[in-house]
Amino acid sequence: MNRRNFIAKTALSTIAVSAIGSKSWAAEAFTSMRPPVAKRKFVSKAVETTISNVKKKIADKELAWMFENCYPNTLDTTVNFYETGGKPQTYVITGDIDAMWLRDSSAQVWPYLPLCKQDKELQRLIAGVVNKQAEFVLIDPYANSFYDDKTKKGWNDETETKPGVHERKWEVDSLCYVIRLAHGYWKATGDTLLFDADWNRAMKAIVSTFKEQQRKENSGPYRFRRSASNPTDSQFGFGYGNPTKKVGLIHSMFRPSDDATFYPFLISSNMFAVVSLRQLAEMYTSILKDTGFAKTCIDLAIEVDAALGLHAAGVHPFAGKIYALEADGFGNHLFMDDANIPNLLSLPYLGYCKMDDPLYVATRKFSLSANNPWFNEGKFAKGIGGPHVGVGKIWPLGMVMQILTTSDEEEIKYCLKTLKATHAGTGFIHESFNVDDPKDFSREWFAWANTLFGEMIVHLSQTKPHLLALQY
């Protein structure tokens, strides 16, 4: 089912949503919203210890309660961990949709990587995600989400959807996230045993797909159309997208929000691809000792990065020279930012540039201003939303990413205060909410947002613990 079908509106009579800066309810109301231990999908001693240690640093009881609920949400509710022939396998649903997105599953387990050396079972669980993602890529590198049941069929779209595929929206970032998790796992654990023949074939399929979608010689094998009332669920040009000048950038038919791109060169995802290709080259040099394929990855990263240097930025009439979200190679740019990651806001988080890079600073200022058509401001909040949920809504993911990409403590305090004030009394982070009514939210169970919130709190506990010692 489409994510838009999971819109939950909650009216909580016993717990009122707080106005920003006010106290919402008594401390005794903050009982854990986690499942009982016996009903949790996976229990990690290292994660439980982290929760206990970090909570001690959080003075605000409501914020501490949200952290306790959110940080382990992926492990508590979304993972199915098993072994096949002694090989760990982990199927990770997004929450309220029984399907595994390559992007979401990577982001959902990413915050637990630093704990792997303390918890070998947790390490095996994440190794299982790496294995499962490689398996899915080999089914179809153009698909964004999959079922664990290889006979199950998803959407009936005008594209070549194979059994086991939930949705076949081609998104460059999906494959980048697969590389990012594998590289992060290796760096965190030193374990190289899972980088076997299947993983090798999957990585080569990823690079082949990237090159195929540069479309230098033809349009390639991928096209996508869907009969839907919302135009962002389908693609232009008989499924191939709007025309482009073939400049070396990789075409992405959909954004990380699963919305169709307008101009097929999605800049933030191409930047993510540059980072991922360099990470893959490092792995092939150090682990597989395949310097030939490592060079292929580096050469492609250099080519895409050079094309970004020529086509990623443009001059906005109010913001000046900034990165565009999308381009077509003909000189046209789409100036906007979307809350889903990778977006322009997230570039330092993903490792493409530094937070003080002048072009990024100018772009970030645009993203968080009224010049960005998808920046929304209302009675309860201001932040980035996107076409996926419409005008007047923001994604907490974007607000969490604000914190992870700034050293400005006033901005961090505003975002923490707002996140606390807009969870609608649930203790969890949602996909989106109405800036004038936080009780009007989408996706009551959205593990990516929950776990990223937990990642951010852990980050602050390590880098700016004095901010967690405040009341919000």
Short mmCIF file of C-alpha atoms in Angstrom, two decimals:
data_model
loop_
_atom_site.label_atom_id
_atom_site.label_comp_id
_atom_site.label_asym_id
_atom_site.label_seq_id
_atom_site.Cartn_x
_atom_site.Cartn_y
_atom_site.Cartn_z
CA MET A 1 0.00 0.00 0.00
CA ASN A 2 1.08 3.56 -0.64
CA ARG A 3 2.46 5.56 2.27
CA ARG A 4 -0.28 8.13 1.76
CA ASN A 5 -2.82 5.51 2.80
CA PHE A 6 -1.38 5.46 6.28
CA ILE A 7 -2.62 8.85 7.50
CA ALA A 8 -3.39 8.73 11.20
CA LYS A 9 -5.25 11.53 12.93
CA THR A 10 -5.20 11.22 16.68
CA ALA A 11 -7.27 13.21 19.18
CA LEU A 12 -5.79 12.52 22.60
CA SER A 13 -8.28 13.53 25.29
CA THR A 14 -6.13 12.78 28.32
CA ILE A 15 -2.87 14.25 27.08
CA ALA A 16 -2.99 17.66 25.46
CA VAL A 17 -0.44 18.73 22.89
CA SER A 18 1.79 21.37 24.43
CA ALA A 19 2.32 24.79 22.97
CA ILE A 20 5.97 25.48 22.25
CA GLY A 21 7.80 26.19 25.47
CA SER A 22 5.02 25.04 27.81
CA LYS A 23 4.85 21.94 30.00
CA SER A 24 2.41 19.39 28.65
CA TRP A 25 1.70 17.03 31.51
CA ALA A 26 2.96 15.73 34.81
CA ALA A 27 6.14 13.67 35.01
CA GLU A 28 4.26 10.58 36.21
CA ALA A 29 2.52 10.43 32.82
CA PHE A 30 5.78 9.46 31.10
CA THR A 31 5.48 5.70 31.20
CA SER A 32 7.32 3.75 28.52
CA MET A 33 5.46 3.28 25.23
CA ARG A 34 7.68 0.33 24.29
CA PRO A 35 6.32 -3.20 23.91
CA PRO A 36 6.89 -5.54 26.89
CA VAL A 37 10.31 -7.21 26.70
CA ALA A 38 8.79 -10.56 25.72
CA LYS A 39 7.08 -8.98 22.72
CA ARG A 40 10.06 -7.01 21.39
CA LYS A 41 11.43 -8.24 18.08
CA PHE A 42 15.05 -7.95 19.23
CA VAL A 43 16.68 -6.96 22.51
CA SER A 44 20.21 -5.56 22.61
CA LYS A 45 22.00 -5.12 25.93
CA ALA A 46 24.20 -2.43 24.40
CA VAL A 47 21.16 -0.46 23.22
CA GLU A 48 19.50 -0.77 26.62
CA THR A 49 22.67 0.44 28.32
CA THR A 50 22.86 3.38 25.93
CA ILE A 51 19.26 4.32 26.68
CA SER A 52 19.98 4.24 30.42
CA ASN A 53 23.20 6.27 30.12
CA VAL A 54 21.84 8.91 27.75
CA LYS A 55 18.61 9.38 29.70
CA LYS A 56 20.69 10.38 32.73
CA LYS A 57 21.99 13.33 30.72
CA ILE A 58 18.52 14.57 29.66
CA ALA A 59 17.01 16.93 32.21
CA ASP A 60 13.69 17.33 30.39
CA LYS A 61 11.57 14.32 31.37
CA GLU A 62 9.39 14.51 28.28
CA LEU A 63 12.38 14.61 25.95
CA ALA A 64 13.96 11.70 27.84
CA TRP A 65 10.72 9.76 27.49
CA MET A 66 10.63 10.39 23.75
CA PHE A 67 14.23 9.19 23.44
CA GLU A 68 13.47 6.01 25.36
CA ASN A 69 10.51 5.28 23.07
CA CYS A 70 12.14 6.23 19.77
CA TYR A 71 15.78 5.11 19.84
CA PRO A 72 15.04 1.34 20.10
CA ASN A 73 11.86 1.45 17.99
CA THR A 74 13.44 -0.31 15.01
CA LEU A 75 14.64 -3.20 17.18
CA ASP A 76 11.48 -3.31 19.27
CA THR A 77 9.00 -3.47 16.41
CA THR A 78 10.36 -3.85 12.86
CA VAL A 79 13.08 -6.51 12.56
CA ASN A 80 12.74 -10.19 11.67
CA PHE A 81 16.12 -11.83 12.30
CA TYR A 82 16.85 -15.39 11.19
CA GLU A 83 19.54 -17.51 9.55
CA THR A 84 19.65 -19.32 6.23
CA GLY A 85 22.45 -21.86 5.94
CA GLY A 86 24.31 -20.20 8.78
CA LYS A 87 24.06 -16.81 7.08
CA PRO A 88 22.28 -14.05 9.05
CA GLN A 89 19.27 -12.49 7.37
CA THR A 90 17.34 -9.48 8.67
CA TYR A 91 14.12 -8.25 7.13
CA VAL A 92 13.30 -4.71 8.33
CA ILE A 93 9.86 -3.24 7.74
CA THR A 94 9.32 0.53 7.79
CA GLY A 95 6.70 0.34 10.53
CA ASP A 96 3.11 0.43 9.35
CA ILE A 97 3.95 -0.99 5.91
CA ASP A 98 5.02 -4.61 5.63
CA ALA A 99 7.82 -3.99 3.15
CA MET A 100 11.54 -3.32 3.39
CA TRP A 101 12.80 -0.14 1.78
CA LEU A 102 16.53 -0.20 1.00
CA ARG A 103 16.82 3.41 2.17
CA ASP A 104 14.73 3.14 5.33
CA SER A 105 16.23 -0.14 6.51
CA SER A 106 19.75 1.27 6.22
CA ALA A 107 18.83 4.41 8.15
CA GLN A 108 16.87 2.44 10.73
CA VAL A 109 19.85 0.36 11.89
CA TRP A 110 22.59 2.94 11.22
CA PRO A 111 22.55 4.44 14.76
CA TYR A 112 23.32 1.05 16.30
CA LEU A 113 26.57 0.51 14.39
CA PRO A 114 28.81 2.05 17.10
CA LEU A 115 27.46 -0.52 19.58
CA CYS A 116 28.30 -3.62 17.53
CA LYS A 117 31.63 -4.31 19.21
CA GLN A 118 29.85 -4.41 22.56
CA ASP A 119 27.05 -6.67 21.33
CA LYS A 120 27.86 -9.45 18.88
CA GLU A 121 24.21 -10.41 18.42
CA LEU A 122 23.44 -6.85 17.41
CA GLN A 123 26.35 -7.06 14.99
CA ARG A 124 24.88 -10.23 13.47
CA LEU A 125 21.51 -8.55 13.13
CA ILE A 126 23.03 -5.66 11.15
CA ALA A 127 25.11 -8.11 9.11
CA GLY A 128 21.78 -9.71 8.29
CA VAL A 129 20.50 -6.39 6.94
CA VAL A 130 23.57 -6.09 4.68
CA ASN A 131 22.97 -9.64 3.44
CA LYS A 132 19.27 -9.09 2.87
CA GLN A 133 19.89 -5.86 0.95
CA ALA A 134 22.37 -7.60 -1.34
CA GLU A 135 19.78 -10.31 -1.96
CA PHE A 136 17.17 -7.70 -2.87
CA VAL A 137 19.50 -5.76 -5.17
CA LEU A 138 20.14 -8.97 -7.08
CA ILE A 139 16.38 -9.39 -7.56
CA ASP A 140 16.07 -5.91 -9.08
CA PRO A 141 18.46 -2.96 -8.59
CA TYR A 142 15.75 -0.60 -9.88
CA ALA A 143 13.30 -1.43 -7.08
CA ASN A 144 13.09 0.65 -3.93
CA SER A 145 11.23 -1.77 -1.64
CA PHE A 146 10.74 -5.51 -1.29
CA TYR A 147 8.88 -8.32 0.47
CA ASP A 148 10.56 -11.16 2.32
CA ASP A 149 8.12 -13.44 0.52
CA LYS A 150 9.67 -13.88 -2.94
CA THR A 151 6.33 -14.93 -4.44
CA LYS A 152 4.40 -11.87 -3.29
CA LYS A 153 3.58 -9.20 -5.85
CA GLY A 154 3.29 -5.48 -5.20
CA TRP A 155 1.98 -2.60 -7.27
CA ASN A 156 0.53 -3.24 -10.72
CA ASP A 157 2.53 -0.49 -12.39
CA GLU A 158 3.59 0.02 -15.98
CA THR A 159 7.11 -1.27 -15.37
CA GLU A 160 8.80 -4.64 -15.10
CA THR A 161 7.87 -5.60 -11.53
CA LYS A 162 9.16 -9.00 -10.41
CA PRO A 163 7.74 -11.22 -7.66
CA GLY A 164 9.12 -10.18 -4.28
CA VAL A 165 9.17 -6.50 -5.25
CA HIS A 166 6.82 -4.20 -3.34
CA GLU A 167 7.48 -1.10 -5.43
CA ARG A 168 9.76 -0.34 -8.37
CA LYS A 169 10.43 3.37 -8.13
CA TRP A 170 13.99 3.96 -9.33
CA GLU A 171 15.75 6.14 -6.75
CA VAL A 172 19.52 6.64 -6.85
CA ASP A 173 19.64 7.03 -3.08
CA SER A 174 18.27 3.50 -2.49
CA LEU A 175 21.47 1.95 -3.82
CA CYS A 176 23.64 4.57 -2.10
CA TYR A 177 22.16 3.60 1.24
CA VAL A 178 23.05 -0.05 0.59
CA ILE A 179 26.71 0.93 0.10
CA ARG A 180 26.65 3.31 3.07
CA LEU A 181 25.45 0.61 5.46
CA ALA A 182 27.97 -1.97 4.23
CA HIS A 183 30.82 0.53 4.51
CA GLY A 184 29.65 1.70 7.95
CA TYR A 185 29.35 -1.89 9.15
CA TRP A 186 32.90 -2.69 8.00
CA LYS A 187 34.31 0.44 9.64
CA ALA A 188 32.46 -0.23 12.91
CA THR A 189 33.25 -3.94 13.20
CA GLY A 190 36.23 -4.81 11.01
CA ASP A 191 34.24 -7.86 9.90
CA THR A 192 34.74 -8.79 6.25
CA LEU A 193 33.19 -12.27 6.17
CA LEU A 194 29.83 -11.13 4.79
CA PHE A 195 31.40 -9.51 1.71
CA ASP A 196 31.04 -12.70 -0.26
CA ALA A 197 30.29 -13.58 -3.88
CA ASP A 198 26.63 -12.54 -3.61
CA TRP A 199 27.54 -9.16 -2.11
CA ASN A 200 30.18 -8.70 -4.81
CA ARG A 201 27.62 -9.36 -7.55
CA ALA A 202 25.16 -6.96 -5.92
CA MET A 203 27.72 -4.13 -5.73
CA LYS A 204 28.67 -4.62 -9.37
CA ALA A 205 24.96 -4.51 -10.26
CA ILE A 206 24.70 -1.19 -8.41
CA VAL A 207 27.57 0.39 -10.33
CA SER A 208 26.26 -1.03 -13.60
CA THR A 209 22.85 0.50 -12.85
CA PHE A 210 24.39 3.89 -12.07
CA LYS A 211 26.25 3.83 -15.39
CA GLU A 212 23.16 2.61 -17.23
CA GLN A 213 21.20 5.54 -15.83
CA GLN A 214 23.69 8.07 -17.11
CA ARG A 215 21.88 7.21 -20.37
CA LYS A 216 24.77 8.17 -22.59
CA GLU A 217 23.76 5.89 -25.47
CA ASN A 218 20.01 5.34 -24.98
CA SER A 219 17.20 5.70 -22.46
CA GLY A 220 18.05 2.42 -20.79
CA PRO A 221 15.74 -0.40 -19.71
CA TYR A 222 13.85 1.39 -16.93
CA ARG A 223 10.54 3.19 -17.32
CA PHE A 224 7.71 3.72 -14.88
CA ARG A 225 4.11 4.87 -15.03
CA ARG A 226 1.26 4.43 -12.55
CA SER A 227 -2.44 5.11 -12.83
CA ALA A 228 -2.86 7.39 -9.83
CA SER A 229 -4.74 10.53 -8.86
CA ASN A 230 -1.56 12.14 -7.58
CA PRO A 231 0.84 13.03 -10.42
CA THR A 232 3.92 12.59 -8.20
CA ASP A 233 3.25 8.84 -8.19
CA SER A 234 4.03 8.53 -11.89
CA GLN A 235 6.61 9.78 -14.39
CA PHE A 236 6.56 12.06 -17.42
CA GLY A 237 7.70 11.21 -20.92
CA PHE A 238 6.02 7.81 -21.21
CA GLY A 239 7.81 6.72 -18.04
CA TYR A 240 11.31 7.97 -18.88
CA GLY A 241 11.00 11.44 -17.32
CA ASN A 242 11.55 14.89 -18.76
CA PRO A 243 14.31 15.32 -21.37
CA THR A 244 17.90 15.77 -20.23
CA LYS A 245 21.24 16.65 -21.75
CA LYS A 246 23.55 13.70 -21.13
CA VAL A 247 26.28 15.33 -19.05
CA GLY A 248 27.43 12.43 -16.87
CA LEU A 249 24.92 12.82 -14.03
CA ILE A 250 22.78 9.84 -13.01
CA HIS A 251 19.06 9.99 -13.74
CA SER A 252 16.78 9.38 -10.73
CA MET A 253 13.11 8.99 -11.56
CA PHE A 254 12.03 9.40 -7.94
CA ARG A 255 13.14 11.30 -4.85
CA PRO A 256 13.74 9.72 -1.43
CA SER A 257 10.17 10.77 -0.60
CA ASP A 258 9.06 8.33 -3.35
CA ASP A 259 7.74 11.34 -5.31
CA ALA A 260 8.58 11.66 -8.99
CA THR A 261 11.39 14.02 -9.90
CA PHE A 262 10.58 16.90 -12.25
CA TYR A 263 14.08 17.19 -13.69
CA PRO A 264 15.71 13.73 -13.61
CA PHE A 265 19.10 14.86 -12.30
CA LEU A 266 18.38 14.77 -8.56
CA ILE A 267 21.37 16.72 -7.25
CA SER A 268 21.45 15.56 -3.63
CA SER A 269 21.25 11.90 -4.70
CA ASN A 270 24.05 12.36 -7.24
CA MET A 271 26.17 13.88 -4.47
CA PHE A 272 25.33 10.90 -2.28
CA ALA A 273 26.40 8.63 -5.15
CA VAL A 274 29.81 10.35 -5.29
CA VAL A 275 30.34 9.62 -1.58
CA SER A 276 29.07 6.04 -1.92
CA LEU A 277 31.23 5.22 -4.94
CA ARG A 278 34.32 6.39 -3.09
CA GLN A 279 33.35 4.24 -0.12
CA LEU A 280 32.84 1.26 -2.40
CA ALA A 281 36.24 1.82 -4.00
CA GLU A 282 37.82 1.79 -0.54
CA MET A 283 36.13 -1.51 0.27
CA TYR A 284 37.18 -3.14 -2.99
CA THR A 285 40.76 -1.99 -2.50
CA SER A 286 41.05 -3.07 1.12
CA ILE A 287 38.75 -6.10 1.37
CA LEU A 288 38.30 -7.74 -2.02
CA LYS A 289 41.69 -6.61 -3.40
CA ASP A 290 39.99 -5.80 -6.69
CA THR A 291 41.79 -2.63 -7.71
CA GLY A 292 40.30 -2.78 -11.21
CA PHE A 293 36.73 -2.45 -9.97
CA ALA A 294 37.85 0.08 -7.35
CA LYS A 295 39.16 2.24 -10.19
CA THR A 296 35.84 1.86 -12.01
CA CYS A 297 34.10 3.24 -8.92
CA ILE A 298 36.57 6.10 -8.51
CA ASP A 299 36.37 7.03 -12.19
CA LEU A 300 32.58 7.16 -12.03
CA ALA A 301 32.69 9.23 -8.82
CA ILE A 302 35.07 11.71 -10.48
CA GLU A 303 32.87 11.95 -13.57
CA VAL A 304 29.66 12.54 -11.59
CA ASP A 305 31.36 15.03 -9.28
CA ALA A 306 32.75 16.99 -12.21
CA ALA A 307 29.27 17.13 -13.74
CA LEU A 308 27.88 18.34 -10.42
CA GLY A 309 30.47 21.12 -10.46
CA LEU A 310 29.05 22.31 -13.77
CA HIS A 311 25.32 21.69 -13.33
CA ALA A 312 24.35 21.39 -9.64
CA ALA A 313 24.26 25.09 -8.77
CA GLY A 314 22.38 28.00 -10.25
CA VAL A 315 21.53 31.58 -9.42
CA HIS A 316 18.29 31.99 -7.51
CA PRO A 317 16.69 35.46 -7.85
CA PHE A 318 16.55 35.96 -4.06
CA ALA A 319 19.04 33.49 -2.59
CA GLY A 320 21.91 33.98 -5.06
CA LYS A 321 24.11 31.08 -6.10
CA ILE A 322 22.93 27.87 -4.44
CA TYR A 323 22.53 24.18 -5.16
CA ALA A 324 19.29 23.23 -6.88
CA LEU A 325 17.43 20.09 -5.89
CA GLU A 326 17.08 19.03 -9.54
CA ALA A 327 18.53 19.93 -12.93
CA ASP A 328 18.26 18.76 -16.53
CA GLY A 329 21.71 19.58 -17.96
CA PHE A 330 20.21 22.17 -20.30
CA GLY A 331 20.57 24.92 -17.71
CA ASN A 332 17.18 24.49 -16.05
CA HIS A 333 17.05 24.10 -12.27
CA LEU A 334 14.35 23.28 -9.73
CA PHE A 335 14.99 25.43 -6.67
CA MET A 336 13.40 23.72 -3.68
CA ASP A 337 14.33 21.36 -0.89
CA ASP A 338 12.41 18.35 0.38
CA ALA A 339 12.68 17.05 3.94
CA ASN A 340 13.52 13.47 2.94
CA ILE A 341 17.15 12.39 3.14
CA PRO A 342 19.24 12.78 1.03
CA ASN A 343 18.18 16.37 0.61
CA LEU A 344 20.26 19.49 0.22
CA LEU A 345 20.14 20.09 3.96
CA SER A 346 21.76 16.71 4.66
CA LEU A 347 24.89 17.06 2.49
CA PRO A 348 27.40 17.36 5.39
CA TYR A 349 25.68 14.54 7.29
CA LEU A 350 26.19 12.26 4.29
CA GLY A 351 29.81 13.37 3.89
CA TYR A 352 29.67 15.32 0.63
CA CYS A 353 30.81 18.65 2.07
CA LYS A 354 31.64 20.44 5.31
CA MET A 355 29.03 22.40 7.26
CA ASP A 356 30.99 25.61 6.67
CA ASP A 357 31.30 25.17 2.91
CA PRO A 358 30.13 28.56 1.53
CA LEU A 359 27.89 27.10 -1.19
CA TYR A 360 26.31 24.73 1.30
CA VAL A 361 25.80 27.55 3.82
CA ALA A 362 23.96 29.60 1.19
CA THR A 363 21.90 26.57 0.14
CA ARG A 364 21.02 25.70 3.73
CA LYS A 365 19.84 29.26 4.34
CA PHE A 366 17.58 28.95 1.29
CA SER A 367 16.25 25.54 2.37
CA LEU A 368 15.21 26.92 5.75
CA SER A 369 13.56 30.06 4.41
CA ALA A 370 10.33 31.15 2.77
CA ASN A 371 12.21 31.15 -0.56
CA ASN A 372 11.98 27.35 -0.47
CA PRO A 373 8.42 26.60 -1.69
CA TRP A 374 8.24 23.59 0.65
CA PHE A 375 9.28 25.44 3.79
CA ASN A 376 6.16 25.79 5.92
CA GLU A 377 5.53 27.89 9.02
CA GLY A 378 2.52 27.93 11.32
CA LYS A 379 1.41 28.28 14.92
CA PHE A 380 3.35 25.30 16.21
CA ALA A 381 6.37 24.89 13.97
CA LYS A 382 8.40 25.90 10.97
CA GLY A 383 10.42 23.55 8.82
CA ILE A 384 10.76 21.69 5.55
CA GLY A 385 7.97 19.55 4.14
CA GLY A 386 7.47 18.34 0.59
CA PRO A 387 4.95 17.44 -2.12
CA HIS A 388 4.44 13.96 -0.65
CA VAL A 389 2.23 15.30 2.14
CA GLY A 390 1.29 18.68 0.71
CA VAL A 391 1.27 22.31 1.77
CA GLY A 392 1.16 23.18 5.45
CA LYS A 393 2.91 20.01 6.64
CA ILE A 394 6.49 19.50 7.75
CA TRP A 395 8.52 16.34 8.23
CA PRO A 396 10.21 15.95 11.64
CA LEU A 397 13.00 14.17 9.72
CA GLY A 398 13.95 17.56 8.34
CA MET A 399 13.98 19.15 11.78
CA VAL A 400 16.18 16.37 13.16
CA MET A 401 18.53 16.90 10.20
CA GLN A 402 18.70 20.60 11.05
CA ILE A 403 20.20 19.64 14.40
CA LEU A 404 22.66 17.21 12.80
CA THR A 405 23.92 19.85 10.36
CA THR A 406 24.47 22.89 12.57
CA SER A 407 26.59 24.08 15.46
CA ASP A 408 24.16 26.95 16.17
CA GLU A 409 22.88 26.19 19.67
CA GLU A 410 19.85 28.46 19.41
CA GLU A 411 18.74 26.59 16.30
CA ILE A 412 19.26 23.26 18.06
CA LYS A 413 17.25 24.42 21.09
CA TYR A 414 14.41 25.62 18.88
CA CYS A 415 14.27 22.28 17.06
CA LEU A 416 14.34 20.26 20.29
CA LYS A 417 11.58 22.42 21.76
CA THR A 418 9.49 22.03 18.61
CA LEU A 419 9.96 18.26 18.34
CA LYS A 420 8.89 17.96 21.97
CA ALA A 421 5.84 20.14 21.38
CA THR A 422 4.56 18.38 18.24
CA HIS A 423 4.57 14.63 18.86
CA ALA A 424 0.84 14.86 19.65
CA GLY A 425 1.21 13.15 22.99
CA THR A 426 2.31 9.86 21.45
CA GLY A 427 5.97 9.94 22.48
CA PHE A 428 7.01 9.08 18.92
CA ILE A 429 8.12 10.97 15.80
CA HIS A 430 5.75 10.97 12.84
CA GLU A 431 6.19 11.20 9.09
CA SER A 432 4.64 14.67 8.98
CA PHE A 433 2.35 16.97 10.90
CA ASN A 434 0.28 20.07 10.30
CA VAL A 435 2.15 23.20 11.37
CA ASP A 436 -1.10 24.59 12.83
CA ASP A 437 -2.34 21.35 14.40
CA PRO A 438 0.20 18.66 15.44
CA LYS A 439 -2.66 16.24 16.13
CA ASP A 440 -3.12 16.13 12.35
CA PHE A 441 -0.20 13.85 11.51
CA SER A 442 0.68 11.03 9.14
CA ARG A 443 2.11 7.63 10.04
CA GLU A 444 1.79 6.80 13.70
CA TRP A 445 4.43 4.08 13.33
CA PHE A 446 7.37 5.29 11.24
CA ALA A 447 10.58 3.71 12.47
CA TRP A 448 13.04 5.70 10.33
CA ALA A 449 11.95 8.98 11.93
CA ASN A 450 11.99 7.45 15.40
CA THR A 451 15.46 6.00 15.08
CA LEU A 452 16.92 9.14 13.49
CA PHE A 453 15.55 11.13 16.43
CA GLY A 454 17.34 8.70 18.74
CA GLU A 455 20.54 9.03 16.72
CA MET A 456 20.34 12.81 17.07
CA ILE A 457 19.90 12.68 20.86
CA VAL A 458 22.90 10.34 21.19
CA HIS A 459 24.87 12.73 18.97
CA LEU A 460 24.01 15.66 21.25
CA SER A 461 24.91 13.64 24.35
CA GLN A 462 28.39 13.21 22.87
CA THR A 463 28.92 16.64 21.33
CA LYS A 464 26.74 19.13 23.24
CA PRO A 465 25.61 17.45 26.47
CA HIS A 466 24.96 20.84 28.09
CA LEU A 467 21.99 21.31 25.74
CA LEU A 468 20.39 18.13 27.06
CA ALA A 469 20.79 19.48 30.59
CA LEU A 470 18.17 22.17 29.83
CA GLN A 471 14.39 22.12 30.17
CA TYR A 472 12.42 22.53 26.94
#
